[in-house]
């Protein structure tokens, strides 16, 4: 904001000559009103911007639900979509009760917040409801990611427990470290107090959201093991194909759409001029962020298209969709502080990282139905490194405050300190999430609450736990289709020996 | 923008009496700050408006992907959705590298732009990143349209080539002619330089986007010929029905949703008062544009509903969806410069135009899986004519700058010059796109890169080129469903 109007009656009065105090007061009064009206307008504009960005981020839940549904087998569709709905709903409750407070609640020693539980003493002078809603939509995004890794074989009770724990505690603590003005590694700390003189730069959450979701998923999937039939005894991998490519593409496009709230929205304010009265301001940075986001995803998609054509011989739409999303996960950390051409590099490498991580997963027989750990964990980590290499000094100063001599991207001439901070972030996020979520998943396994039985897995969870198959394209009384009809299983009844009537 | 605060210290000083210079400077300084803060606020508001409009236009990719998927047979679903994803991704790269520069890059001789390649020297004083993103969203919409005409029988390599060429060159040049301040037919030129005293009026792209996409599709579909089984030897047409009406309706609604960015967003700025301090400003025009859009689509949908009931005997949801979209394609050119009642006329005629174009296509044995050439080409052309008939003088002056004596809609008393300019636009677009894209498709055919083989077409492209069927409702190991199982074909 350009400097507020500071009208001094005594100064003006002296300048106006004798008996001019009244005139000076009058004029200053008018300008004071003008100042207030500007302040009002700025709040309205910024809240509009942030609220609509929050709605966009929320729409990513739809996208992820469709992506998940399309990527799993038909017999587990209702299960995974229910987990997506519950991530949002349970997340709403737990983030309100605890999560926001841990993440952004007042001053702290740097590890965890401790005010504003259940939005007590809220809104504050600096944070309004729009900010809470925006942060909530981020929190449920992180939880959604994890559900992809453990799909098709996890007990529903386990979903509820891990999801509440992740959204209510694990994720908020991480966001406190890197996004709160008090976080120990945050670039928003006062300039003399920052990690390596910079703080770790993770603008919209390659680490805070994507790595957290991905590493949590990694532990769930590791602890419970691969789906049955995924790896033969010989070690050969069998593709357990999703049931609807249309839903995968629909979901991917919805995520792309929502990412325009995720990345540019993380500025939280749009009415911030860099040089008052000029056309260049925070709105330019926001537009540029939307462009870097677009270019990274587009490049990752094209790279994956041609890469997979070389590797497998055909043009694979679901792989291209995953590559696209990997590009977005990677650019998320640095979208606001790099040039558009750098975003092209980011997307290109992200596609290769994803292909590499998938190959590695196959080799170690790690099964992740949504490739979530590889995509969000792997590409998210690359995204943090990318910032340490390509962050531009000018943009860092605009986004994180003018600080002469601040470190910036190594390949841009800014030294190695920023990269160092990024590596610290990667290690710390991996360590914290592994310690917390790994322990939780291990406990759940010990208590027999994690994985479903073999019988249930073969029949599919919709049948056994959710009241019936997700799809019914032919009526119950349609004789001609009896061969492919499935019977509804009543809840509480023992599971029938055969699912279809013999023809 | 209302007039800037222009505080003159000399004027104020003399008014305040002797020794008042300092006071005058002080007050003027304060008012100067006020002026700057208004400017800042306006930039923030206008950028918010344009960015969110761009996101809405982007969501039309999603809508078009679902519309396409639902309109083709299941065995080609993955193919057409991949083309939609790639239109957006390849478009992103090529529009950034070349397309934006050709379309809006700096001053030109009127044919093609030549600055800002790869966004060099950007942002400018007049165009920021939000404008680039908005224009990119439009460019990929045009490329998406064409993919519908050549669906189900085109090699994937041909898609990549035509899409890059269309988004990176053919479309940007057209948008330069009609939307750049330098374009030879643009209504944004200085008044003495405008074609027929007006320039061609195509507010959000009935011609620039819809005709370009539709004519390109027409060329592709003509050159490669109809899908096998579409027309019997006797000439009778067989409907090759799409596999999911739900996806068609989902896609149509998403396109409707996104059109609220496509049409009203084309104002690019919202904070422009027409009379400062009053409630009537550009925001009113924007709202009115959203209303004309809605009315045209709605009327077209209802007209199609009853029209098809008469023609075929039943209420057809997929036809109504196409009619709705035809109404939108038609109103796109004049949405900001006509009265709401005129939008109803527009939609009504658009529905009839679409039905007629479809009949014509059947007669000449032209096969277009999405009716894209008929809808976007036919209704788009009608949309341009519509502007020449119904454009209202007051609105044209508000949107394109007050110019006394400017031509406007023929039926509104504005003479025939605007209609003339619209005809020029129709002819020029049809000619340019036919010449460029027609040549490209012809070359692709000669190089044997255009159409897939008969065997691949019968088996479906998902099996043969995309790794397998799009849908799998039953597991591989579920014995009871073996009858309906499809086996994966190795490449």
CSV table of C-alpha atoms in Angstrom, one decimal, chain B residues 20 76 91 94 99 150 170 189-190 193 221 223 261 268 286 290 310 377 406 426 441:
chain,number,residue,atom,x,y,z
B,20,UNK,CA,0.3,30.2,0.9
B,76,UNK,CA,-12.2,-43.6,-28.6
B,91,UNK,CA,-1.1,-24.3,-26.5
B,94,UNK,CA,3.4,-22.3,-28.2
B,99,UNK,CA,1.3,-16.9,-30.4
B,150,UNK,CA,-11.8,-34.8,-36.7
B,170,UNK,CA,-3.3,-19.2,-37.6
B,189,UNK,CA,-7.9,1.5,-34.3
B,190,UNK,CA,-8.0,5.3,-34.3
B,193,UNK,CA,-8.4,4.5,-39.7
B,221,UNK,CA,-13.2,-33.5,-41.6
B,223,UNK,CA,-10.2,-33.9,-46.3
B,261,UNK,CA,-15.6,-15.6,-18.2
B,268,UNK,CA,-10.7,-6.8,-19.6
B,286,UNK,CA,-20.4,-6.4,-18.0
B,290,UNK,CA,-23.7,-11.9,-18.8
B,310,UNK,CA,-41.4,-31.6,-34.2
B,377,UNK,CA,-18.7,-22.2,-37.9
B,406,UNK,CA,-20.3,5.9,-36.2
B,426,UNK,CA,-16.7,-13.6,-42.4
B,441,UNK,CA,-4.5,-31.0,-43.6
